[in-house]
Coordinates of C-alpha atoms in Angstrom, one line a residue:
Chain A
M1 CA 14.3 -37.2 -2.8
R2 CA 16.6 -34.3 -3.1
A3 CA 15.6 -33.9 -6.8
G4 CA 12.0 -33.6 -5.8
G5 CA 12.9 -30.9 -3.3
E6 CA 14.8 -29.0 -5.9
L7 CA 11.9 -29.1 -8.2
D8 CA 9.6 -27.8 -5.6
S9 CA 11.8 -24.9 -4.9
D10 CA 11.9 -24.3 -8.6
R11 CA 8.1 -24.2 -8.8
S12 CA 7.7 -21.8 -5.9
A13 CA 10.3 -19.6 -7.4
G14 CA 8.3 -19.5 -10.5
R15 CA 5.2 -18.5 -8.6
E16 CA 6.9 -15.7 -6.9
A17 CA 8.4 -14.4 -10.1
G18 CA 4.9 -13.5 -11.3
R19 CA 4.1 -11.4 -8.3
G20 CA 5.9 -8.2 -8.7
A21 CA 6.5 -7.0 -5.1
G22 CA 7.7 -9.6 -2.6
Q23 CA 9.4 -11.8 -5.2
R24 CA 12.7 -13.1 -4.5
I25 CA 15.2 -14.0 -7.2
E26 CA 16.3 -17.5 -7.4
R27 CA 19.8 -17.3 -8.7
G28 CA 21.2 -20.0 -11.0
D29 CA 23.8 -20.6 -8.4
T30 CA 25.1 -23.9 -7.1
V31 CA 24.6 -25.4 -3.8
P32 CA 27.6 -27.6 -3.6
G33 CA 26.5 -31.2 -3.7
S34 CA 28.7 -33.9 -2.3
A35 CA 31.8 -35.0 -4.3
P36 CA 30.6 -38.5 -5.2
R37 CA 27.2 -37.1 -6.3
R38 CA 28.9 -34.6 -8.5
L39 CA 31.2 -37.2 -9.9
A40 CA 28.2 -39.4 -10.7
G41 CA 26.5 -36.4 -12.4
S42 CA 29.6 -35.8 -14.5
L43 CA 29.8 -39.4 -15.5
L44 CA 26.2 -39.5 -16.4
G45 CA 26.9 -36.5 -18.6
C46 CA 28.8 -38.7 -21.0
P47 CA 25.9 -40.9 -22.0
T48 CA 23.5 -38.0 -22.3
A49 CA 26.1 -36.3 -24.5
L50 CA 26.2 -39.4 -26.6
L51 CA 22.5 -39.3 -26.8
G52 CA 22.6 -35.7 -27.9
V53 CA 25.1 -36.5 -30.7
L54 CA 23.1 -39.4 -31.8
F55 CA 20.0 -37.2 -31.8
F56 CA 21.7 -34.7 -34.0
L57 CA 23.0 -37.3 -36.3
A58 CA 19.7 -39.1 -36.6
S59 CA 17.6 -36.0 -36.9
G60 CA 20.1 -34.6 -39.4
A61 CA 19.8 -37.8 -41.5
V62 CA 16.1 -38.2 -41.2
L63 CA 14.9 -34.6 -41.0
G64 CA 17.6 -33.1 -43.2
P65 CA 15.8 -33.2 -46.5
F66 CA 12.6 -32.0 -44.9
L67 CA 14.4 -29.1 -43.3
L68 CA 15.8 -28.1 -46.7
W69 CA 12.5 -28.3 -48.4
P70 CA 10.5 -25.0 -47.5
R71 CA 7.1 -26.7 -47.4
T72 CA 8.0 -29.3 -44.9
R73 CA 10.5 -27.1 -43.0
P74 CA 8.1 -25.8 -40.2
R75 CA 6.9 -29.3 -39.3
A76 CA 10.4 -30.7 -39.4
R77 CA 11.6 -27.9 -37.1
E78 CA 8.8 -28.7 -34.7
V79 CA 9.9 -32.3 -34.5
L80 CA 13.5 -31.2 -34.1
T81 CA 12.8 -28.7 -31.3
A82 CA 10.4 -31.1 -29.5
G83 CA 13.2 -33.7 -29.3
A84 CA 15.7 -31.0 -28.3
R85 CA 13.4 -29.8 -25.6
R86 CA 13.2 -33.2 -24.1
L87 CA 16.9 -33.7 -24.2
A88 CA 17.4 -30.3 -22.6
A89 CA 15.0 -31.1 -19.9
L90 CA 17.0 -34.2 -19.2
E91 CA 20.2 -32.1 -18.9
R92 CA 18.4 -29.7 -16.6
H93 CA 17.2 -32.5 -14.3
R94 CA 20.8 -33.9 -14.3
R95 CA 22.1 -30.5 -13.3
S96 CA 19.5 -30.0 -10.5
A97 CA 19.7 -33.5 -9.2
F98 CA 23.4 -34.0 -9.1
F99 CA 24.9 -30.5 -8.8
G100 CA 22.1 -28.8 -6.9
D101 CA 21.7 -26.1 -9.5
R102 CA 18.7 -23.9 -8.8
F103 CA 17.2 -22.5 -12.0
P104 CA 14.2 -20.1 -12.1
G105 CA 11.1 -22.1 -12.9
P106 CA 9.4 -21.2 -16.1
Y107 CA 12.5 -20.0 -17.9
T108 CA 11.6 -20.1 -21.6
V109 CA 14.6 -20.3 -23.9
S110 CA 14.4 -19.5 -27.6
D111 CA 14.6 -22.6 -29.8
R112 CA 17.7 -21.4 -31.4
R113 CA 19.5 -21.0 -28.1
L114 CA 18.3 -24.4 -26.9
L115 CA 19.6 -26.1 -30.0
R116 CA 22.9 -24.3 -29.7
Y117 CA 23.2 -25.3 -26.0
L118 CA 22.4 -28.9 -26.9
A119 CA 25.0 -28.9 -29.7
V120 CA 27.8 -27.4 -27.6
R121 CA 26.9 -29.5 -24.6
S122 CA 26.8 -32.7 -26.6
W123 CA 30.3 -32.1 -27.9
T124 CA 31.8 -31.0 -24.6
G125 CA 30.2 -34.0 -23.0
L126 CA 31.8 -36.3 -25.6
V127 CA 35.2 -34.6 -25.1
Y128 CA 34.7 -35.1 -21.4
G129 CA 34.2 -38.8 -22.1
I130 CA 37.3 -38.9 -24.2
V131 CA 39.4 -37.1 -21.5
L132 CA 37.9 -39.5 -18.9
G133 CA 38.9 -42.4 -21.2
L134 CA 42.5 -41.0 -21.4
L135 CA 42.5 -40.9 -17.6
G136 CA 41.5 -44.6 -17.6
F137 CA 44.2 -45.3 -20.2
G138 CA 46.7 -43.5 -18.0
A139 CA 45.7 -45.6 -15.1
V140 CA 46.2 -48.8 -17.0
L141 CA 49.7 -47.5 -18.0
A142 CA 50.4 -46.7 -14.4
V143 CA 49.5 -50.2 -13.4
L144 CA 51.8 -51.6 -16.1
L145 CA 54.5 -49.3 -14.8
V146 CA 54.1 -50.5 -11.3
G147 CA 54.2 -54.1 -12.5
G148 CA 57.4 -53.3 -14.4
V149 CA 58.9 -51.9 -11.2
V150 CA 57.9 -54.9 -9.2
R151 CA 59.4 -57.3 -11.7
G152 CA 62.5 -55.1 -11.9
T153 CA 62.5 -54.8 -15.7
L154 CA 62.5 -51.1 -15.6
G155 CA 65.6 -49.0 -15.5
R156 CA 66.0 -46.1 -13.1
A157 CA 66.3 -43.5 -15.9
E158 CA 63.3 -45.0 -17.8
L159 CA 61.2 -45.0 -14.6
F160 CA 62.0 -41.4 -14.0
A161 CA 61.1 -40.4 -17.5
Q162 CA 57.8 -42.3 -17.3
L163 CA 56.9 -40.8 -14.0
L164 CA 57.6 -37.3 -15.3
L165 CA 55.7 -37.7 -18.5
G166 CA 52.8 -39.5 -16.7
G167 CA 52.6 -36.8 -14.0
V168 CA 52.4 -34.0 -16.6
L169 CA 49.8 -35.9 -18.6
L170 CA 47.8 -36.6 -15.4
F171 CA 47.9 -33.0 -14.5
L172 CA 46.8 -31.9 -18.0
D173 CA 44.0 -34.5 -17.9
L174 CA 42.7 -33.5 -14.5
Q175 CA 42.9 -29.9 -15.5
G176 CA 40.9 -30.8 -18.6
L177 CA 38.2 -32.6 -16.6
Y178 CA 37.9 -29.7 -14.2
A179 CA 37.6 -27.2 -17.0
L180 CA 35.0 -29.2 -18.9
A181 CA 33.0 -29.6 -15.7
A182 CA 33.1 -25.9 -15.2
L183 CA 32.1 -25.4 -18.8
D184 CA 29.2 -27.7 -18.4
A185 CA 27.9 -25.7 -15.4
R186 CA 28.4 -22.5 -17.2
L187 CA 26.5 -23.7 -20.3
A188 CA 23.6 -24.9 -18.2
R189 CA 23.5 -21.6 -16.4
E190 CA 23.5 -19.6 -19.6
C191 CA 20.7 -21.6 -21.1
F192 CA 18.4 -22.3 -18.1
G193 CA 19.3 -19.7 -15.7
P194 CA 19.4 -15.9 -16.0
S195 CA 22.8 -14.4 -16.8
E196 CA 24.5 -12.0 -14.4
S197 CA 23.3 -8.9 -16.1
E198 CA 19.8 -10.2 -16.3
L199 CA 19.9 -10.9 -12.6
L200 CA 21.1 -7.4 -12.0
R201 CA 18.4 -6.0 -14.2
R202 CA 15.8 -8.0 -12.4
R203 CA 17.1 -6.9 -9.0
I204 CA 16.8 -3.3 -10.1
D205 CA 13.3 -3.9 -11.3
E206 CA 12.5 -5.5 -8.0
L207 CA 13.9 -2.7 -6.0
A208 CA 12.1 -0.1 -8.1
V209 CA 8.8 -2.0 -7.5
S210 CA 9.4 -2.4 -3.8
R211 CA 10.4 1.2 -3.4
A212 CA 7.2 2.4 -5.2
A213 CA 5.2 0.0 -3.0
V214 CA 6.8 1.4 0.1
V215 CA 6.0 4.9 -0.8
Q216 CA 2.4 3.8 -1.6
A217 CA 2.2 1.9 1.7
V218 CA 3.4 4.9 3.7
D219 CA 0.8 7.1 1.9
A220 CA -1.9 4.7 2.6
E221 CA -1.0 4.6 6.2
R222 CA -0.9 8.4 6.5
R223 CA -4.4 8.4 5.0
R224 CA -5.5 5.9 7.5
I225 CA -4.1 8.0 10.3
E226 CA -5.8 11.1 9.0
R227 CA -9.1 9.2 8.8
D228 CA -8.6 7.9 12.3
L229 CA -8.0 11.4 13.6
H230 CA -10.7 13.2 11.6
D231 CA -13.5 10.7 11.6
G232 CA -12.8 9.4 15.1
V233 CA -11.1 11.7 17.5
Q234 CA -12.2 15.0 16.0
Q235 CA -15.9 13.9 15.8
R236 CA -15.8 12.8 19.4
L237 CA -14.3 16.1 20.5
V238 CA -16.9 18.1 18.6
A239 CA -19.6 16.0 20.2
L240 CA -18.0 16.6 23.5
A241 CA -17.9 20.3 23.0
M242 CA -21.4 20.2 21.8
L243 CA -22.5 18.4 25.0
L244 CA -20.8 21.1 27.1
G245 CA -22.4 23.8 25.0
R246 CA -25.8 22.3 25.4
A247 CA -25.2 22.0 29.2
R248 CA -24.2 25.6 29.4
R249 CA -27.3 26.7 27.5
S250 CA -29.7 24.6 29.6
R251 CA -28.0 25.7 32.8
D252 CA -30.7 28.4 33.4
R253 CA -33.6 26.7 31.7
D254 CA -33.3 23.2 33.2
P255 CA -30.5 22.7 35.8
E256 CA -31.2 19.0 36.1
Q257 CA -30.7 18.4 32.4
A258 CA -27.5 20.5 32.5
D259 CA -26.2 18.1 35.2
A260 CA -27.1 15.1 33.1
L261 CA -25.4 16.6 30.1
L262 CA -22.2 17.4 32.1
L263 CA -22.1 13.8 33.3
Q264 CA -22.5 12.6 29.7
A265 CA -19.7 15.0 28.7
H266 CA -17.4 13.6 31.3
G267 CA -17.9 10.1 30.0
E268 CA -17.4 11.3 26.5
A269 CA -14.1 13.0 27.5
R270 CA -12.8 9.6 28.8
D271 CA -13.9 7.9 25.6
V272 CA -12.0 10.5 23.6
L273 CA -8.9 9.8 25.6
A274 CA -9.2 6.1 25.0
E275 CA -9.7 6.6 21.3
L276 CA -6.7 8.9 21.1
R277 CA -4.5 6.4 22.9
D278 CA -5.7 3.8 20.5
V279 CA -5.0 5.9 17.4
A280 CA -1.5 6.7 18.7
W281 CA -0.9 3.0 19.3
R282 CA -2.0 2.2 15.8
V283 CA 0.4 4.8 14.4
Y284 CA 3.3 3.3 16.3
P285 CA 3.3 1.1 19.4
S286 CA 5.7 2.7 21.8
A287 CA 6.2 -0.7 23.5
L288 CA 8.1 -1.8 20.4
D289 CA 10.9 0.6 21.3
S290 CA 11.0 0.2 25.1
L291 CA 9.9 -3.4 25.6
G292 CA 10.5 -5.2 22.3
L293 CA 8.5 -7.2 19.8
E294 CA 7.1 -9.9 22.2
E295 CA 5.6 -7.3 24.5
A296 CA 4.2 -5.3 21.6
L297 CA 2.6 -8.4 20.2
G298 CA 1.1 -9.0 23.6
G299 CA -0.5 -5.6 23.2
V300 CA -2.0 -6.8 19.9
A301 CA -3.4 -9.8 21.7
Q302 CA -5.0 -7.6 24.3
R303 CA -6.6 -5.3 21.8
C304 CA -7.7 -8.1 19.6
S305 CA -11.4 -9.0 19.6
V306 CA -10.8 -12.7 19.1
P307 CA -8.7 -15.1 21.2
L308 CA -5.1 -14.8 20.0
R309 CA -2.5 -17.4 20.8
I310 CA 1.1 -16.3 20.3
R311 CA 4.1 -18.6 20.3
F312 CA 7.2 -16.5 20.4
E313 CA 10.5 -18.4 19.7
V314 CA 13.1 -15.8 19.2
A315 CA 16.2 -15.8 21.4
G316 CA 18.3 -12.9 20.5
P317 CA 17.5 -9.3 19.7
L318 CA 16.2 -8.4 16.2
P319 CA 17.1 -5.5 14.0
R320 CA 14.7 -2.6 14.6
P321 CA 13.2 -2.5 11.0
V322 CA 12.5 -6.2 11.1
E323 CA 10.8 -5.9 14.5
T324 CA 8.7 -3.0 13.2
A325 CA 7.7 -4.8 10.0
A326 CA 7.0 -8.0 12.0
Y327 CA 4.8 -6.1 14.4
F328 CA 2.7 -4.5 11.7
V329 CA 2.4 -7.7 9.7
V330 CA 1.0 -9.5 12.7
S331 CA -1.2 -6.7 13.9
E332 CA -2.7 -6.1 10.4
A333 CA -3.1 -9.8 9.7
V334 CA -4.8 -10.3 13.0
T335 CA -7.1 -7.3 12.4
N336 CA -8.0 -8.7 9.0
A337 CA -8.7 -12.1 10.4
A338 CA -11.1 -10.7 13.0
K339 CA -12.7 -8.1 10.7
H340 CA -13.0 -9.8 7.3
A341 CA -12.6 -13.5 7.8
S342 CA -14.8 -13.5 11.0
A343 CA -12.4 -15.9 12.6
S344 CA -13.0 -17.2 16.1
A345 CA -9.4 -17.9 16.9
V346 CA -6.1 -16.8 15.6
S347 CA -2.7 -18.3 16.3
V348 CA 0.6 -16.5 15.6
H349 CA 3.9 -18.3 15.5
V350 CA 7.1 -16.2 15.5
S351 CA 10.3 -18.1 15.0
L352 CA 13.9 -17.3 14.1
G353 CA 15.5 -19.8 11.7
G354 CA 19.2 -20.2 11.2
P355 CA 21.4 -20.2 8.1
P356 CA 21.8 -20.9 5.2
G357 CA 21.4 -17.5 3.8
G358 CA 21.5 -15.7 7.2
P359 CA 18.9 -15.7 10.0
L360 CA 15.3 -15.6 8.9
L361 CA 12.4 -14.4 11.0
T362 CA 9.3 -16.4 10.1
L363 CA 5.8 -15.2 11.0
R364 CA 3.0 -17.7 10.6
I365 CA -0.5 -16.4 11.2
E366 CA -3.3 -18.9 11.0
D367 CA -7.0 -18.3 11.6
D368 CA -10.1 -20.5 11.4
G369 CA -12.1 -17.9 9.4
R370 CA -13.9 -18.2 6.1
G371 CA -10.8 -17.6 4.0
G372 CA -11.0 -16.2 0.5
A373 CA -8.6 -13.4 1.1
D374 CA -7.8 -11.5 -2.0
P375 CA -4.0 -11.5 -2.5
A376 CA -4.3 -8.4 -4.7
G377 CA -6.5 -6.6 -2.1
S378 CA -5.2 -3.4 -0.6
G379 CA -4.6 -4.9 2.8
L380 CA -2.4 -7.7 1.6
T381 CA -0.7 -5.6 -1.0
G382 CA 0.3 -3.2 1.8
L383 CA 1.6 -6.0 3.9
R384 CA 3.5 -7.5 0.9
S385 CA 5.2 -4.2 0.2
R386 CA 6.2 -3.8 3.8
V387 CA 7.8 -7.3 3.7
A388 CA 9.3 -6.7 0.3
A389 CA 10.9 -3.5 1.5
L390 CA 13.1 -5.8 3.7
D391 CA 13.6 -8.3 0.9
G392 CA 11.2 -10.7 2.6
V393 CA 8.5 -12.9 1.1
L394 CA 4.9 -13.0 2.0
R395 CA 2.8 -16.1 1.2
V396 CA -0.9 -16.2 1.6
D397 CA -3.0 -19.4 1.5
S398 CA -6.6 -18.6 1.8
P399 CA -9.0 -21.0 0.0
L400 CA -12.7 -20.1 0.0
G401 CA -14.2 -21.4 3.2
G402 CA -10.9 -21.1 5.0
P403 CA -8.7 -21.4 6.9
T404 CA -6.3 -18.7 6.1
T405 CA -2.6 -19.1 6.6
L406 CA -0.2 -16.2 6.1
V407 CA 3.5 -16.7 6.2
A408 CA 6.0 -13.9 6.1
E409 CA 9.7 -14.5 6.0
L410 CA 12.0 -11.6 6.9
P411 CA 15.7 -11.8 6.5
C412 CA 17.5 -10.4 9.5
A413 CA 20.9 -9.6 7.9
Chain B
M1 CA -37.6 25.5 11.5
R2 CA -37.6 22.1 9.8
V3 CA -34.1 20.7 9.4
I4 CA -32.6 17.6 7.6
L5 CA -29.3 16.3 8.8
A6 CA -26.6 14.2 6.9
E7 CA -23.7 13.3 9.0
D8 CA -21.9 9.9 9.1
S9 CA -20.6 10.0 12.7
T10 CA -23.4 8.6 14.8
L11 CA -22.2 10.5 17.8
L12 CA -22.3 13.8 16.2
R13 CA -25.5 13.2 14.4
E14 CA -27.3 12.2 17.6
G15 CA -25.8 15.2 19.3
L16 CA -27.0 17.6 16.6
V17 CA -30.5 16.1 16.7
R18 CA -30.7 16.6 20.4
L19 CA -29.3 20.1 20.2
L20 CA -31.7 21.2 17.4
T21 CA -34.7 19.6 19.2
E22 CA -33.8 21.3 22.4
E23 CA -33.7 24.6 20.6
G24 CA -37.2 24.0 19.3
H25 CA -36.4 23.0 15.8
E26 CA -37.8 20.0 14.0
V27 CA -35.4 17.4 12.6
V28 CA -37.3 15.8 9.8
A29 CA -34.6 13.2 9.0
A30 CA -31.1 12.4 10.1
L31 CA -29.1 10.4 7.5
G32 CA -25.8 8.6 7.8
D33 CA -24.7 9.0 4.2
A34 CA -25.3 11.4 1.3
G35 CA -26.8 8.7 -1.0
T36 CA -30.4 9.3 -0.2
L37 CA -30.1 12.9 0.9
V38 CA -31.2 14.6 -2.4
A39 CA -34.2 12.3 -2.6
E40 CA -35.2 12.9 1.0
V41 CA -34.9 16.7 0.6
G42 CA -37.2 16.4 -2.4
A43 CA -39.7 14.4 -0.4
L44 CA -39.6 16.2 2.9
R45 CA -38.9 19.8 1.7
P46 CA -37.1 20.9 4.9
D47 CA -36.2 24.6 5.5
V48 CA -32.5 23.8 5.9
A49 CA -30.2 20.9 5.1
V50 CA -27.1 20.5 7.3
V51 CA -24.6 18.4 5.4
D52 CA -21.2 17.0 6.2
I53 CA -18.9 17.2 3.2
R54 CA -17.0 14.1 3.8
M55 CA -19.3 11.0 4.0
P56 CA -19.2 7.4 2.9
P57 CA -18.6 5.7 0.6
T58 CA -15.5 7.5 -0.6
H59 CA -15.1 10.0 2.2
T60 CA -14.2 12.8 -0.2
D61 CA -16.9 15.3 -1.3
E62 CA -20.2 13.4 -1.7
G63 CA -21.8 15.7 0.8
L64 CA -20.8 18.7 -1.1
R65 CA -22.0 17.3 -4.4
A66 CA -25.4 16.6 -2.8
A67 CA -25.5 20.1 -1.3
V68 CA -24.8 21.7 -4.7
E69 CA -27.5 19.6 -6.3
I70 CA -30.0 20.6 -3.5
R71 CA -29.2 24.2 -4.1
E72 CA -29.8 23.9 -7.8
R73 CA -33.1 22.0 -7.5
W74 CA -34.7 23.7 -4.5
P75 CA -33.2 27.2 -4.2
E76 CA -35.7 27.9 -1.4
T77 CA -34.0 25.3 0.8
G78 CA -31.1 26.6 2.8
V79 CA -27.9 24.5 2.8
L80 CA -25.3 24.5 5.6
V81 CA -22.3 22.3 4.9
L82 CA -19.8 21.2 7.5
S83 CA -16.2 20.7 6.6
Q84 CA -13.3 19.1 8.4
H85 CA -11.0 21.9 7.3
V86 CA -10.9 24.9 5.1
E87 CA -11.2 23.9 1.4
R88 CA -11.3 27.0 -0.7
S89 CA -12.5 25.2 -3.8
Y90 CA -15.3 23.6 -1.9
A91 CA -16.5 27.0 -0.7
A92 CA -16.2 28.3 -4.2
R93 CA -18.3 25.4 -5.6
L94 CA -20.9 25.9 -3.0
L95 CA -21.1 29.7 -3.6
A96 CA -21.0 29.4 -7.4
A97 CA -24.7 29.8 -7.7
G98 CA -25.0 32.8 -5.3
A99 CA -24.8 33.5 -1.7
E100 CA -28.4 33.1 -0.7
R101 CA -29.4 30.5 1.9
V102 CA -26.0 29.0 2.1
G103 CA -23.4 28.3 4.8
Y104 CA -20.0 26.8 5.0
L105 CA -18.8 26.0 8.5
L106 CA -15.9 24.2 9.9
K107 CA -17.0 21.2 11.9
D108 CA -15.3 22.6 15.0
R109 CA -17.7 25.6 14.8
V110 CA -20.6 23.2 15.6
A111 CA -19.0 22.9 19.0
Q112 CA -19.6 26.6 19.5
V113 CA -23.2 25.9 19.9
E114 CA -24.3 29.6 19.7
E115 CA -22.3 30.2 16.5
F116 CA -23.7 27.2 14.9
L117 CA -27.3 28.0 15.8
D118 CA -26.7 31.6 14.7
A119 CA -25.4 30.4 11.3
L120 CA -28.3 28.1 10.9
E121 CA -30.7 31.0 11.6
R122 CA -29.0 33.2 9.1
V123 CA -29.0 30.6 6.4
H124 CA -32.7 30.0 7.1
E125 CA -33.5 33.7 6.8
G126 CA -31.9 33.8 3.3
G127 CA -28.5 35.0 4.2
A128 CA -25.1 33.4 4.1
A129 CA -22.9 32.0 6.9
I130 CA -19.2 31.6 6.0
D131 CA -16.9 30.3 8.6
P132 CA -14.7 33.2 10.0
E133 CA -11.7 30.9 9.5
V134 CA -12.5 30.5 5.8
V135 CA -12.8 34.2 5.4
R136 CA -9.6 34.9 7.4
Q137 CA -7.7 32.5 5.2
L138 CA -9.1 34.0 2.0
V139 CA -8.2 37.5 3.2
V140 CA -4.7 36.5 4.2
R141 CA -4.1 34.7 1.0
S142 CA -5.3 37.6 -1.1
T143 CA -3.3 40.4 0.6
H144 CA -0.6 40.3 -2.0
G145 CA -3.3 40.7 -4.6
D146 CA -3.2 44.4 -4.4
P147 CA -6.5 46.2 -3.8
L148 CA -7.0 44.7 -0.4
A149 CA -3.7 46.1 0.7
R150 CA -5.2 49.6 0.3
L151 CA -7.8 48.9 3.0
T152 CA -7.3 50.3 6.5
P153 CA -7.3 47.8 9.3
R154 CA -10.8 48.9 10.3
E155 CA -12.1 48.5 6.8
R156 CA -10.6 45.1 6.6
E157 CA -12.3 44.1 9.8
V158 CA -15.6 45.2 8.5
L159 CA -15.0 43.3 5.3
E160 CA -14.2 40.1 7.2
V161 CA -17.4 40.2 9.2
L162 CA -19.4 41.1 6.1
A163 CA -17.9 38.2 4.2
Q164 CA -19.1 35.8 6.9
G165 CA -22.6 36.8 5.9
Y166 CA -23.7 39.2 8.6
T167 CA -26.1 42.1 7.9
N168 CA -25.0 45.6 8.4
A169 CA -26.9 45.8 11.7
A170 CA -25.1 42.7 13.0
I171 CA -21.7 44.0 11.9
A172 CA -22.4 47.2 13.7
R173 CA -23.3 45.2 16.9
Q174 CA -20.2 43.0 16.6
L175 CA -17.7 45.8 16.0
H176 CA -19.5 48.3 18.3
L177 CA -20.1 50.8 15.5
S178 CA -23.0 52.8 14.5
L179 CA -25.0 51.6 11.5
S180 CA -24.0 54.7 9.5
A181 CA -20.4 54.1 10.3
V182 CA -20.6 50.6 9.0
E183 CA -22.2 51.8 5.8
K184 CA -19.5 54.4 5.5
Y185 CA -16.8 51.8 5.9
L186 CA -18.5 49.4 3.5
N187 CA -18.8 52.1 0.8
A188 CA -15.1 52.8 1.2
V189 CA -14.4 49.1 0.9
F190 CA -16.5 48.7 -2.2
D191 CA -14.9 51.7 -3.8
K192 CA -11.4 50.4 -3.1
L193 CA -12.3 47.0 -4.4
E194 CA -14.1 48.5 -7.4
L195 CA -17.3 46.8 -6.9
R196 CA -20.5 48.2 -8.4
R197 CA -23.0 49.7 -5.9
A198 CA -25.9 48.4 -7.8
D199 CA -25.4 44.8 -6.6
G200 CA -27.9 43.6 -4.0
Y201 CA -26.9 42.8 -0.4
S202 CA -26.1 39.1 -0.7
R203 CA -24.5 39.7 -4.1
R204 CA -22.0 41.7 -2.2
I205 CA -20.9 38.7 -0.2
L206 CA -20.6 36.7 -3.3
A207 CA -18.7 39.4 -5.0
V208 CA -16.3 39.8 -2.1
L209 CA -15.7 36.0 -1.9
R210 CA -15.2 35.7 -5.6
Y211 CA -13.0 38.6 -5.6
L212 CA -10.9 37.1 -2.7
E213 CA -10.7 33.8 -4.5
S214 CA -9.4 35.2 -7.7

């Protein structure tokens, strides 16, 4: 069961790796499995190592001549690497299943590196077996020693010498087992998982991408604000002023019409105020500062044209940037659902999850619209960069015909 | 006069239609985007086209492009464009083909109903109507470019009103001068700006604007 879970996380890590912004690096690190499980994994490593050695011996004997002959070499190599890949996959599964190693999904290793890994791993596995055998041998000797003591056939000096020697050997043996287990883990990480420097490089790439995305998102937002002001508020004000101008001009000609125009202008002035308030709210909801995320989301529900159900399960206070990002993710996702997906109901679930890896704010926005949201579209890209800027992940599931589910995870560290 | 309107904000478009109708003009068509504007002008042949620069789909300069095309194809049709804010290069593109029957107004100016109607009238009559704000900015920007610095404050005032597209008589009225005084100031201005006297009236505006832009 656990193995299945690990594989799933591997797969999703692979999906995210292809996304650019919003991806999260899965490190080749180890979630400590339980001791018996690890022991079982180590023990299982011996037969797989034996398998590896046998594979090399057999393929060496059978394929050797073909490998040497240039015309058959490519084909022979293919057979060799196909077998090696299978064995390596076995090792990889062993590492994930018993040691909880998490490797990035589609990690393609060069054939040469794979063969080298398999060769080294096979021999270290065999050595592990031998050292383990020595431990067993030592245990038998210890039993004999105890037997001797019980029967009284052992002298005091001899017992002391045996204990001292046995203790040292036991120490060396255990040390060897420990070192070999560590070597096994390191070899696997080097082959299947990215190295430290590669992780660092990827992290830098990721940060560069998210920084660029943030700049872009901010620009896009500025443009939107400008549009809101110029194409909304300004037009309304011009229209209002025009109404007043017309009223003034018709004051002498037709006082009745002037009155009607003034009335219209008054109504228009109120509309401008409402629009201005709306624009300001879209720029930044002041409730977020004074009343917190829950209240601000309530404001979204009020403004929303479709019924919006919000479940808010966050006990403590949240960091300000997380609150702001969460607010905009929800508000834009809800707007999208109402505008593009023609949804008739939207539900939002905000929850704060605990460790491991620090508290995580999860936003889940579901609608019953027609789906088919384009993950590369400007709206979702903007949301993704917002989330990525906080090292979060955004997942969109929107099959054609709906429904759409949007999940954002924001780390609150 | 017969007017065609292209303005994407419904509110403003309706307001303009009412305003023009009240003032006794005929609005032959009111469009929400620039796409069909050129074709409509070709079909309806209005006297003046009032065009918003920023319109769907891209909200950049489709209105201006349509206006330039109208000016090229039907020079007898006046074109008055409305802009959100002063864009020197837009004004330059519009004026590139001459300063007859052309206007460039800030949208806010529409709210000054009289000024808007006045500008419309001037464009219809074959003149130019450049937003005072545009002219002011151009003059301010060009003061370091030397010849303008040689103008006296009064001469500069006359130049600014001239650049907006007013006739000498209108300038005289606005600045409370006699017609001959205006002519005297203008001659001084043209001398100082080294503009040839042979140029026709509306050529002067063009020349001034181009000069200010350089």
